[in-house]
mmCIF file of C-alpha atoms in Angstrom:
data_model
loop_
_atom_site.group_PDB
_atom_site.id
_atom_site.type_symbol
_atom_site.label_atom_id
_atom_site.label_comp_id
_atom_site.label_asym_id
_atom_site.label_seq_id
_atom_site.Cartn_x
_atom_site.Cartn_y
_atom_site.Cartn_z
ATOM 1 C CA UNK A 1 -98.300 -166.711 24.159
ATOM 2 C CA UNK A 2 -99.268 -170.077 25.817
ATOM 3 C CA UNK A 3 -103.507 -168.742 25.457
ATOM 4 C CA UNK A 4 -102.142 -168.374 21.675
ATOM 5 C CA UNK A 5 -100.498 -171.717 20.727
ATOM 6 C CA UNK A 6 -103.846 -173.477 22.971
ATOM 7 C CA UNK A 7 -105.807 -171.375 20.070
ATOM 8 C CA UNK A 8 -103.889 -172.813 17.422
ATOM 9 C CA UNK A 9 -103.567 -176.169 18.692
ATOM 10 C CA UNK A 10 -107.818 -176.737 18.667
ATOM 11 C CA UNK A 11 -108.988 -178.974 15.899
ATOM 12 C CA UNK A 12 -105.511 -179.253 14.361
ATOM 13 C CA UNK A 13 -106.276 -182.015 11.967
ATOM 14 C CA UNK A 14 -109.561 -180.759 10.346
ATOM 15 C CA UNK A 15 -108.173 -177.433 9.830
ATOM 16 C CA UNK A 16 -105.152 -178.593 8.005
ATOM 17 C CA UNK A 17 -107.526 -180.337 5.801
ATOM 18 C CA UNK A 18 -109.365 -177.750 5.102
ATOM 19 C CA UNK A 19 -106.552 -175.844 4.183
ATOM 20 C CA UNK A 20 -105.257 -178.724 1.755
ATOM 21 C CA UNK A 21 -109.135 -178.706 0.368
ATOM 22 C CA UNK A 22 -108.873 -174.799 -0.712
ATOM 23 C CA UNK A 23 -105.556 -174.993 -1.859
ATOM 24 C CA UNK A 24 -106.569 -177.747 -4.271
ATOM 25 C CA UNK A 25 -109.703 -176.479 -5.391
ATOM 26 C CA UNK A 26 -108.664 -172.387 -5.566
ATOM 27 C CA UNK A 27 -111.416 -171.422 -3.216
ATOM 28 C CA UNK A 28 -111.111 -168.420 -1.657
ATOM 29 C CA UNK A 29 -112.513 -167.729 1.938
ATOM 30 C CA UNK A 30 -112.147 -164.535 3.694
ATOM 31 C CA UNK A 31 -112.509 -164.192 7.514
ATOM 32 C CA UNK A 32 -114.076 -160.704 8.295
ATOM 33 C CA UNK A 33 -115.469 -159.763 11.906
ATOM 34 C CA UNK A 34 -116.523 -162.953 13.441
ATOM 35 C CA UNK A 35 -117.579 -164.686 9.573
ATOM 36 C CA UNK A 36 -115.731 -166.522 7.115
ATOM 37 C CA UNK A 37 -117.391 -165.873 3.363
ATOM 38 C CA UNK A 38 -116.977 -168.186 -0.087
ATOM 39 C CA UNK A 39 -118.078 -166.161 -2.821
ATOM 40 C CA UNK A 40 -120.466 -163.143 -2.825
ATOM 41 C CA UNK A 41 -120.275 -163.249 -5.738
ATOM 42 C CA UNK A 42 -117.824 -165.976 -6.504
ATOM 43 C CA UNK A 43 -115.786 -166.589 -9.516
ATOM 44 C CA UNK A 44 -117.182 -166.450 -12.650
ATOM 45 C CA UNK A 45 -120.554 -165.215 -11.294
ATOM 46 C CA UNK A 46 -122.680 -163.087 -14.184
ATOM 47 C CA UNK A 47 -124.975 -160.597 -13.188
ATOM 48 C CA UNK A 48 -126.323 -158.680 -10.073
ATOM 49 C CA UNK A 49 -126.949 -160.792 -6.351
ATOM 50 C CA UNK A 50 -129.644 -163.197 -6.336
ATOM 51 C CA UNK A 51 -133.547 -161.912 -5.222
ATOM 52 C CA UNK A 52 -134.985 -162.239 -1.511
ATOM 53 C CA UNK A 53 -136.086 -165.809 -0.862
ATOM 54 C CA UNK A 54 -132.355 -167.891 -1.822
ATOM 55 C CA UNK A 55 -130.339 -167.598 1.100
ATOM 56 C CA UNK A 56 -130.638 -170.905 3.603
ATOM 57 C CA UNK A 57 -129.988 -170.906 7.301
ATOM 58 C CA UNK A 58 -128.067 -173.915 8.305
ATOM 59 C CA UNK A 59 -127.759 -174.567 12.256
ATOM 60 C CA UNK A 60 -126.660 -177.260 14.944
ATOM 61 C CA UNK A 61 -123.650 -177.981 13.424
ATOM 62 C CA UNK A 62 -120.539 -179.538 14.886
ATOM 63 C CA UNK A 63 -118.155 -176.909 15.652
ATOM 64 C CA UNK A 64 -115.354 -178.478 14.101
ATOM 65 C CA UNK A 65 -117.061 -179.088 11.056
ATOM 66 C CA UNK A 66 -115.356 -176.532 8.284
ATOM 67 C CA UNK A 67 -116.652 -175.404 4.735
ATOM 68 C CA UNK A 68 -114.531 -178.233 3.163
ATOM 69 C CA UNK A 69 -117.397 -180.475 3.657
ATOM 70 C CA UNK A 70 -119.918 -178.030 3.605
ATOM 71 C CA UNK A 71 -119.684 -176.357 0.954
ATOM 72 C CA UNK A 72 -119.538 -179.423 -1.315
ATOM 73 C CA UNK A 73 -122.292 -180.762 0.041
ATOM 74 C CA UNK A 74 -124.516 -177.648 -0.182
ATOM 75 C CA UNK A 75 -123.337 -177.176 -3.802
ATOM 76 C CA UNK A 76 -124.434 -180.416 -4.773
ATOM 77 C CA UNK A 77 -128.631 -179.407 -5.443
ATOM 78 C CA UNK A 78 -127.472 -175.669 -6.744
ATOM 79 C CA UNK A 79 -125.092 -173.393 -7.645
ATOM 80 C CA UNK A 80 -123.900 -171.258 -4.540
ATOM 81 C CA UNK A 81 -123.659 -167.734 -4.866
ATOM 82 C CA UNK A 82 -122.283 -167.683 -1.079
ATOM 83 C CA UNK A 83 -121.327 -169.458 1.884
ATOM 84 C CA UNK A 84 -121.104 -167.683 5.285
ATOM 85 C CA UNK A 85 -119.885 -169.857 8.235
ATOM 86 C CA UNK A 86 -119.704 -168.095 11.392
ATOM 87 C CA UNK A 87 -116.676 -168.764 13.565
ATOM 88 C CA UNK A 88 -115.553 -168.104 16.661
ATOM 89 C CA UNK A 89 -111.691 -166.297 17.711
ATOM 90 C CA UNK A 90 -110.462 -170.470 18.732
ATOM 91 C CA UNK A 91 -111.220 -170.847 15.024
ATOM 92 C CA UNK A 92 -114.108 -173.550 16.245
ATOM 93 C CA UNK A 93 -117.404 -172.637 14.165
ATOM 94 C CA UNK A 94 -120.303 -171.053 16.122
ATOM 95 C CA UNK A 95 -122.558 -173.872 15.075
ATOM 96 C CA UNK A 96 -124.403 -172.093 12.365
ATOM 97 C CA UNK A 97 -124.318 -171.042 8.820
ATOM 98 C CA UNK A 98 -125.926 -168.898 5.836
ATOM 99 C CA UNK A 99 -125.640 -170.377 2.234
ATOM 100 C CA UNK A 100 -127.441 -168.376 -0.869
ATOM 101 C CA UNK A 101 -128.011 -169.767 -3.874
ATOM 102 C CA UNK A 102 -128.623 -168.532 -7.374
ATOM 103 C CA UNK A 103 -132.024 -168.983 -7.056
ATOM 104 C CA UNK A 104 -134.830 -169.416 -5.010
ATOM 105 C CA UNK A 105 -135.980 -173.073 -6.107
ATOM 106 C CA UNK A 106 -132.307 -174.501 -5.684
ATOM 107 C CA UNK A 107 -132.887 -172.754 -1.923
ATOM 108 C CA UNK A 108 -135.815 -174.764 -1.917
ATOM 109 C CA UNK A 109 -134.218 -178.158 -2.846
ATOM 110 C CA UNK A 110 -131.435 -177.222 -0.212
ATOM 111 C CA UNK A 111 -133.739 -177.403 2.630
ATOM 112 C CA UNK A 112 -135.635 -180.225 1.279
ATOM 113 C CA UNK A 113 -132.133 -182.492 1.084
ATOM 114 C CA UNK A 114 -130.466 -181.011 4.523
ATOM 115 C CA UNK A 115 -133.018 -180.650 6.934
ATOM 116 C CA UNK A 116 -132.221 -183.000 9.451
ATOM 117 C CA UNK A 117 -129.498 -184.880 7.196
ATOM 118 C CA UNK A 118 -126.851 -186.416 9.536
ATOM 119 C CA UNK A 119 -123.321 -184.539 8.630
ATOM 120 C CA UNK A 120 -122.115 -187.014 11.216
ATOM 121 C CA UNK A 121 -123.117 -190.162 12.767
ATOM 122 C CA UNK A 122 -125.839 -188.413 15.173
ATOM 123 C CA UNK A 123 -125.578 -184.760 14.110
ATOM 124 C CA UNK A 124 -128.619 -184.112 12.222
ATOM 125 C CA UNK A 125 -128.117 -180.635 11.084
ATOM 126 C CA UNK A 126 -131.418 -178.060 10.763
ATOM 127 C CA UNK A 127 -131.657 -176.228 7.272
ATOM 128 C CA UNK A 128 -134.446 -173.807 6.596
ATOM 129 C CA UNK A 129 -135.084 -170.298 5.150
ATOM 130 C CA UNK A 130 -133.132 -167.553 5.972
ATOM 131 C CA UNK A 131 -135.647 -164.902 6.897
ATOM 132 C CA UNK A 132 -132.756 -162.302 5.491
ATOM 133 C CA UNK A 133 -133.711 -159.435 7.545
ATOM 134 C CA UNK A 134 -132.120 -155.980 6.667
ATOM 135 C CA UNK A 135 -133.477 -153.430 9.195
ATOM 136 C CA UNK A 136 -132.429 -152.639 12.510
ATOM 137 C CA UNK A 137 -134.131 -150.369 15.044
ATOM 138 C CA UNK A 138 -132.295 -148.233 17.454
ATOM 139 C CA UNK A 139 -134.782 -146.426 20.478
ATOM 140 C CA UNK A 140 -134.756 -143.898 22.399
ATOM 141 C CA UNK A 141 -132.925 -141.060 20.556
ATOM 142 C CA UNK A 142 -133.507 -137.586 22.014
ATOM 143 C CA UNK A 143 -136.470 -135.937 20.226
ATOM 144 C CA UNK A 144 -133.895 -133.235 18.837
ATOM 145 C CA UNK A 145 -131.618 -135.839 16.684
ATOM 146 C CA UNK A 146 -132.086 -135.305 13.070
ATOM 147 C CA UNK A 147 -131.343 -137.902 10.624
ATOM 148 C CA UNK A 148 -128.114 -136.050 9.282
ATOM 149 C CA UNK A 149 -126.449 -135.727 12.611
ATOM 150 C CA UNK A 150 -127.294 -139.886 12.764
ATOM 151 C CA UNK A 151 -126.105 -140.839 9.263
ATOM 152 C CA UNK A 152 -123.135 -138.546 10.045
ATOM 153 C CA UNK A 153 -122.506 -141.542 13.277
ATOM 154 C CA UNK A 154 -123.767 -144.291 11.206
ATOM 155 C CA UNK A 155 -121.741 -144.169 7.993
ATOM 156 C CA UNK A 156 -118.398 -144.415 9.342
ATOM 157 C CA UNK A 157 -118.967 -146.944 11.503
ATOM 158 C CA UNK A 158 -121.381 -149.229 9.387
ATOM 159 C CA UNK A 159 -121.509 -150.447 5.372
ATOM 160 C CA UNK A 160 -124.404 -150.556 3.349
ATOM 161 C CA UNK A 161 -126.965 -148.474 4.754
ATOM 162 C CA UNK A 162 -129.296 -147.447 2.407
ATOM 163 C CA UNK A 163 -132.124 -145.437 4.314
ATOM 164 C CA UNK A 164 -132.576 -143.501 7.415
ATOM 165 C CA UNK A 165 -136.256 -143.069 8.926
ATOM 166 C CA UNK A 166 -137.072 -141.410 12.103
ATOM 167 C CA UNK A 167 -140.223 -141.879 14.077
ATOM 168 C CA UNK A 168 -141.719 -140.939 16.901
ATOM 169 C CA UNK A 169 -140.672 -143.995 19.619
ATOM 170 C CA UNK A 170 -143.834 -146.117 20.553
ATOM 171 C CA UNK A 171 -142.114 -147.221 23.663
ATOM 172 C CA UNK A 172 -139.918 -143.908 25.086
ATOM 173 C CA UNK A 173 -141.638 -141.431 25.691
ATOM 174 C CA UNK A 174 -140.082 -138.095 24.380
ATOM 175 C CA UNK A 175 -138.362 -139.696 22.311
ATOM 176 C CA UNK A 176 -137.632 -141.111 18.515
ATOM 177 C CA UNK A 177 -136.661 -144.203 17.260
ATOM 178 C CA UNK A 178 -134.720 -144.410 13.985
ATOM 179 C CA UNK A 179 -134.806 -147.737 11.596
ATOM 180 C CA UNK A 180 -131.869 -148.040 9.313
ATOM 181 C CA UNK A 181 -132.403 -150.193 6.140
ATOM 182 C CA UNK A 182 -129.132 -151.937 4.987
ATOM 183 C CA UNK A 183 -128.027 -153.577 1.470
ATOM 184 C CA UNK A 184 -128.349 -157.233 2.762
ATOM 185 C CA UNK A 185 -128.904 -159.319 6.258
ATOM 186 C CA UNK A 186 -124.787 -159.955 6.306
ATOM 187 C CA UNK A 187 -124.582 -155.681 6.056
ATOM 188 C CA UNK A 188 -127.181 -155.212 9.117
ATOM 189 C CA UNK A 189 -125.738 -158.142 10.901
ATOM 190 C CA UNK A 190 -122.497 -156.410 10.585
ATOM 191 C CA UNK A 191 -123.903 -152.996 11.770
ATOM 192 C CA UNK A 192 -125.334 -154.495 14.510
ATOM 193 C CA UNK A 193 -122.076 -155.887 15.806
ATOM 194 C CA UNK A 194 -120.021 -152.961 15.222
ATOM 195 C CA UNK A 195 -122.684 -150.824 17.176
ATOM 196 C CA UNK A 196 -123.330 -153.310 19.965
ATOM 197 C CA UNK A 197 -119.881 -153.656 20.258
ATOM 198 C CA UNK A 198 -117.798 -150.920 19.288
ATOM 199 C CA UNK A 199 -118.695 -148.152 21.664
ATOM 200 C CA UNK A 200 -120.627 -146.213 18.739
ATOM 201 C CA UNK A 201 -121.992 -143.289 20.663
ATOM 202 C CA UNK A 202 -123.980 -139.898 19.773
ATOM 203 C CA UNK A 203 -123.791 -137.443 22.108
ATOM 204 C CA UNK A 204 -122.027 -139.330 24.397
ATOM 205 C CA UNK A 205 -124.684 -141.846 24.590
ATOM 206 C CA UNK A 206 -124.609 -146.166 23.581
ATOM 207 C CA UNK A 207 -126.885 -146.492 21.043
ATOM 208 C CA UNK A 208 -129.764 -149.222 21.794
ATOM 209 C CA UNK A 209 -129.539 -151.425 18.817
ATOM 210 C CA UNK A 210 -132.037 -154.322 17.877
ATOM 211 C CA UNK A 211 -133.478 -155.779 14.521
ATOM 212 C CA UNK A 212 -136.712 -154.509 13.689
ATOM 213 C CA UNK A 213 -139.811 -157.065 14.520
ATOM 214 C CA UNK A 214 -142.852 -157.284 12.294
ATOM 215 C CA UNK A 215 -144.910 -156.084 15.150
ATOM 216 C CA UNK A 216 -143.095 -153.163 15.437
ATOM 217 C CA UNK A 217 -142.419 -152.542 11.894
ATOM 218 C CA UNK A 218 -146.510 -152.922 11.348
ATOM 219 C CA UNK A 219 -146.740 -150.288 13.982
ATOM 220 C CA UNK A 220 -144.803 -147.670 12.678
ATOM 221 C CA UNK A 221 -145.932 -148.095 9.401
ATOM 222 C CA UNK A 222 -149.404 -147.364 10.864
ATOM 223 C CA UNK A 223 -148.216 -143.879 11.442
ATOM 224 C CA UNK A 224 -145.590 -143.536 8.959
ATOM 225 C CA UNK A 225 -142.173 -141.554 9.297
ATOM 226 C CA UNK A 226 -142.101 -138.071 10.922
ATOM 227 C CA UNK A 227 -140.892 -135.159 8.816
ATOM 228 C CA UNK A 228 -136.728 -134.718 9.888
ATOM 229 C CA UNK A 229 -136.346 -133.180 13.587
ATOM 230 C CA UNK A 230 -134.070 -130.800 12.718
ATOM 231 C CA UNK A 231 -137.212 -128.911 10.967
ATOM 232 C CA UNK A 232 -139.224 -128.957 13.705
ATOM 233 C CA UNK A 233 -138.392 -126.231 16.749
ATOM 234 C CA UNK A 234 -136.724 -128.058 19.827
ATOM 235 C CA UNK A 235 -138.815 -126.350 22.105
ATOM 236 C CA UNK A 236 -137.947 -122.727 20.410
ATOM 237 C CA UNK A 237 -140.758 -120.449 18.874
ATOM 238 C CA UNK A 238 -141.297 -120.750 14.804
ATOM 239 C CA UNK A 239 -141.378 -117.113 14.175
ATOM 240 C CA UNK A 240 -143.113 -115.343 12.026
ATOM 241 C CA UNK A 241 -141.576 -112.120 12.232
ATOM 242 C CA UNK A 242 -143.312 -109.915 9.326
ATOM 243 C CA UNK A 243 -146.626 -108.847 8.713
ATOM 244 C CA UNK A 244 -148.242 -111.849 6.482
ATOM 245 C CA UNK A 245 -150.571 -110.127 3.715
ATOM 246 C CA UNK A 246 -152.606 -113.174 1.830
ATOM 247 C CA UNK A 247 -153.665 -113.464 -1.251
ATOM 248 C CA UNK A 248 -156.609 -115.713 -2.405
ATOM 249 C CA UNK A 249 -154.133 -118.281 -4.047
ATOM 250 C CA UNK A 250 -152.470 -119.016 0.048
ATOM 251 C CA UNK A 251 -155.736 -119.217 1.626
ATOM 252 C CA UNK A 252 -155.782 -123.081 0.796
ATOM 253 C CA UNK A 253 -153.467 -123.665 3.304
ATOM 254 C CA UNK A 254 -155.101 -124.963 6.008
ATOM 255 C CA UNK A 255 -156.629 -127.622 3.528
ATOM 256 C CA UNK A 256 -153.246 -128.173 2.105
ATOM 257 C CA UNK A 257 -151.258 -128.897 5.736
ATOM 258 C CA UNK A 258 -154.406 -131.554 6.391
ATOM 259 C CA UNK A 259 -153.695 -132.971 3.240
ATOM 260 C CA UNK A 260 -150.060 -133.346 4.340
ATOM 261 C CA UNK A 261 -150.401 -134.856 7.101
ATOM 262 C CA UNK A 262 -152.683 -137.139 5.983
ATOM 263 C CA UNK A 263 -150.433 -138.223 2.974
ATOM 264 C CA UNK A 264 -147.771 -138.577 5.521
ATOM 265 C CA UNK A 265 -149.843 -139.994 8.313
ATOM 266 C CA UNK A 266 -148.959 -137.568 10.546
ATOM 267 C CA UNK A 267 -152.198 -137.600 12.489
ATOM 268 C CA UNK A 268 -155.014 -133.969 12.339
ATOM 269 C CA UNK A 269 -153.233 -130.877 12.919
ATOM 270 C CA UNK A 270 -154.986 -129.289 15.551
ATOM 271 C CA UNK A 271 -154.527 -125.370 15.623
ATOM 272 C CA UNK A 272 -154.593 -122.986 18.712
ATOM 273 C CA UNK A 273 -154.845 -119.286 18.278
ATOM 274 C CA UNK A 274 -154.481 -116.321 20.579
ATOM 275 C CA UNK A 275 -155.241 -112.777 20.341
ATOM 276 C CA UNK A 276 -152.238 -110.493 21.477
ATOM 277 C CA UNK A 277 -152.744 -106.947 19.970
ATOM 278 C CA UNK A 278 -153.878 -104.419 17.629
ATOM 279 C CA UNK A 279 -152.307 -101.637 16.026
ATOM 280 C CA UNK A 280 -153.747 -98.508 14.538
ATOM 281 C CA UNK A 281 -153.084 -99.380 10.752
ATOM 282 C CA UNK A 282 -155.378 -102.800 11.165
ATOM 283 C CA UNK A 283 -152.856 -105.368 11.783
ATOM 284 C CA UNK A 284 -153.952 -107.955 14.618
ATOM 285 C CA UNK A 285 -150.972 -109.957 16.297
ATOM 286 C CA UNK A 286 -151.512 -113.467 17.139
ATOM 287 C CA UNK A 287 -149.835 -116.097 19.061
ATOM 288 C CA UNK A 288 -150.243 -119.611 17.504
ATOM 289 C CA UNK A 289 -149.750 -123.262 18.114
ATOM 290 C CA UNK A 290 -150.077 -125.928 15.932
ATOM 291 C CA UNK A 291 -149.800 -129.652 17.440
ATOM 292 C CA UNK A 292 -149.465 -132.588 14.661
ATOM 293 C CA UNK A 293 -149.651 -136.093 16.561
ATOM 294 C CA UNK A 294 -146.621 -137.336 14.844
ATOM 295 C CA UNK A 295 -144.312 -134.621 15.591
ATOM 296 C CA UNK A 296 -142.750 -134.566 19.311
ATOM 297 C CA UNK A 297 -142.621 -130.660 19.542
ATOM 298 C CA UNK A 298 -145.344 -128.365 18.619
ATOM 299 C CA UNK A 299 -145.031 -126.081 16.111
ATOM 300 C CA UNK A 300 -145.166 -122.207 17.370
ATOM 301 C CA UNK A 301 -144.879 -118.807 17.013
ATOM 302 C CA UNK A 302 -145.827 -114.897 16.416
ATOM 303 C CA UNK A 303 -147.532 -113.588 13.268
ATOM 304 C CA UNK A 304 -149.395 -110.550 12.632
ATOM 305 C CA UNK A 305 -152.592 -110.681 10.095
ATOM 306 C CA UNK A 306 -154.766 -107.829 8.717
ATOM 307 C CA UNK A 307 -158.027 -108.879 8.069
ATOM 308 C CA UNK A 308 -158.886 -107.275 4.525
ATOM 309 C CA UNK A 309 -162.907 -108.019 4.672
ATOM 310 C CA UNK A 310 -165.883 -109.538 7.051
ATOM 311 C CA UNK A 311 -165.498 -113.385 5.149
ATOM 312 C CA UNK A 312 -162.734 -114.235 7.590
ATOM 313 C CA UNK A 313 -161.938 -113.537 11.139
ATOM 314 C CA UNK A 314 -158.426 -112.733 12.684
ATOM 315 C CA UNK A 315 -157.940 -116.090 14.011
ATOM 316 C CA UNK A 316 -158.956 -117.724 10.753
ATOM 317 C CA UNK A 317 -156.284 -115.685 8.928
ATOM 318 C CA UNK A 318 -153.454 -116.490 11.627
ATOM 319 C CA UNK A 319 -154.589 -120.526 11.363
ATOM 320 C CA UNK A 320 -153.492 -119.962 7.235
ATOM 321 C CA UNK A 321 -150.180 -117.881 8.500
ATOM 322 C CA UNK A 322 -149.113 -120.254 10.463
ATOM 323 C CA UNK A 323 -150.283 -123.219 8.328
ATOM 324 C CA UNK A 324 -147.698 -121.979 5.633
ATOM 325 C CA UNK A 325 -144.746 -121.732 8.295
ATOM 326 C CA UNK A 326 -145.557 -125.391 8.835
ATOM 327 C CA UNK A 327 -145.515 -126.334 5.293
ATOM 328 C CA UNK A 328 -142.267 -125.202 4.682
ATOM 329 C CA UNK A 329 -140.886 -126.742 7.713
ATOM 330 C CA UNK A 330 -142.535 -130.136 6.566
ATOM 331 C CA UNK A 331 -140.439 -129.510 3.303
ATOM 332 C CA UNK A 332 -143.810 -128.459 1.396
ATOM 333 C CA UNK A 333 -143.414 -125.396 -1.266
#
């Protein structure tokens, strides 16, 4: 195709170089969804990935500049652990880079020798720290998702995730947002890509993906991640269909769900009881509502009490019914 061989034809020279340069030397690069990696680890590399805090972010650069004069010169303060140049489908660069290093003070000396060095006459290139991030945030999710039925989307779509977490959107109203944690910034950077751009849908709806600012991160953290959705009633009653006889050992309940939610910073449970019926062998029937701040959908239900002396009343004893209904739906024995 003529739109092919115009492709090809761009930057002829430098790229046979750089073929010539990784031919003689044996490095390997591999070109994988819009990147082209050295290393990660590369040969002859002992031991686990480097911490937080080595990776450098490396940007105006000339977009026919290639990693055969890159990478040499960024492996001149350090050893590299990997080189990331992002290219574009011409096969012209995108005018930025990642390089991580073994550790963070050779990161360090990278910035302090590259930031604003001249890779060409007038082409001062910028060179500071990667700020590496891993999380993305995706809004908006119907209040009914549950985190299996979005890993279940997630995981053959994206690599490295490593955690989940649904809260309660700040923005939507109704709705949840989830965070997903990946391995590294190339995984989430990845993820982000494929979800932006390859159609990912759940129920038949685009996903709205973004990375995760500090604000918001601060925010949620504030109120910390709501127990899973699919253990809290869309909209349905949490029945309590048999008689609920309590011994003394259960009547810490109450105490034990504000404990809960306060370990889980779920906001104060606030209970609402009301009296249905009575029948002749001393069992009172109560309806009951229990709203935590956290969770989108109240809890609620039936339950019938007895009240076995004057300590307690018959709401009293449906608040500790109820109470235990939502403790095992917040995945508390």
């Amino acid at each position: 195709l003529p739109s092919q061989m115009w492709t090809n034809g761009i930057n002829q020279a430098n790229k046979m170089a750089l073929r010539a340069w990784a031919k003689e030397t044996g490095i390997k690069l591999v070109q994988v969804n819009g990147q082209r990696r050295y290393g990660g680890p590369p040969p002859g590399w002992a031991g686990g990935p480097p911490p937080a805090g080595t990776e450098v972010f490396i940007g105006k650069l000339p977009q026919d500049v290639y990693e055969d004069a890159l990478i040499p010169l960024f492996q001149s303060v350090g050893k590299l652990y990997e080189f990331r140049l992002m290219m574009t489908f011409s096969g012209l660069n995108r005018g930025f880079a990642y390089a991580k290093y073994g550790n963070q003070r050779d990161a360090r000396e990278a910035i302090t020798a590259f930031h604003n060095f001249e890779v060409r006459e007038g082409c001062a290139i910028v060179v500071c720290r990667s700020t590496e991030k891993c999380e993305l945030s995706v809004d908006g999710l119907a209040a009914s998702v549950s985190r299996q039925e979005l890993e279940a989307v997630l995981r053959p779509a994206t690599e490295g995730v490593l955690s989940v977490t649904l809260h309660v959107s700040p923005c939507q109203k109704q709705a949840q947002l989830a965070v997903l944690k990946y391995s590294s910034h190339q995984a989430a950077a990845m993820a982000k890509k494929m979800l932006m751009e390859g159609n990912v849908r759940l129920r038949g709806v685009q996903l709205n993906v973004n990375w995760l600012n500090p604000d918001l991160k601060q925010k949620l953290q504030s109120c910390k991640e709501k127990p899973p959705s699919s253990l809290v009633p869309g909209g349905k009653c949490l029945e309590v269909p048999k008689p609920v006889h309590l011994s003394p050992v259960l009547c810490n309940a109450v105490e034990r769900l504000h404990a809960v939610c306060r370990r889980q910073h779920l906001g104060t449970p606030l209970f609402l009881t009301k009296f249905v019926q009575a029948n002749p062998n001393g069992w009172q029937q109560f309806w009951c509502r229990v709203v935590i701040p956290a969770c989108p959908v109240p809890f609620s239900g039936f339950t019938w009490v007895r009240q076995d002396g004057p300590g307690r009343s018959g709401h009293e004893e449906a608040k500790v019914a109820v109470a235990l209904q939502v403790l095992r739906a917040l995945g508390e024995s």
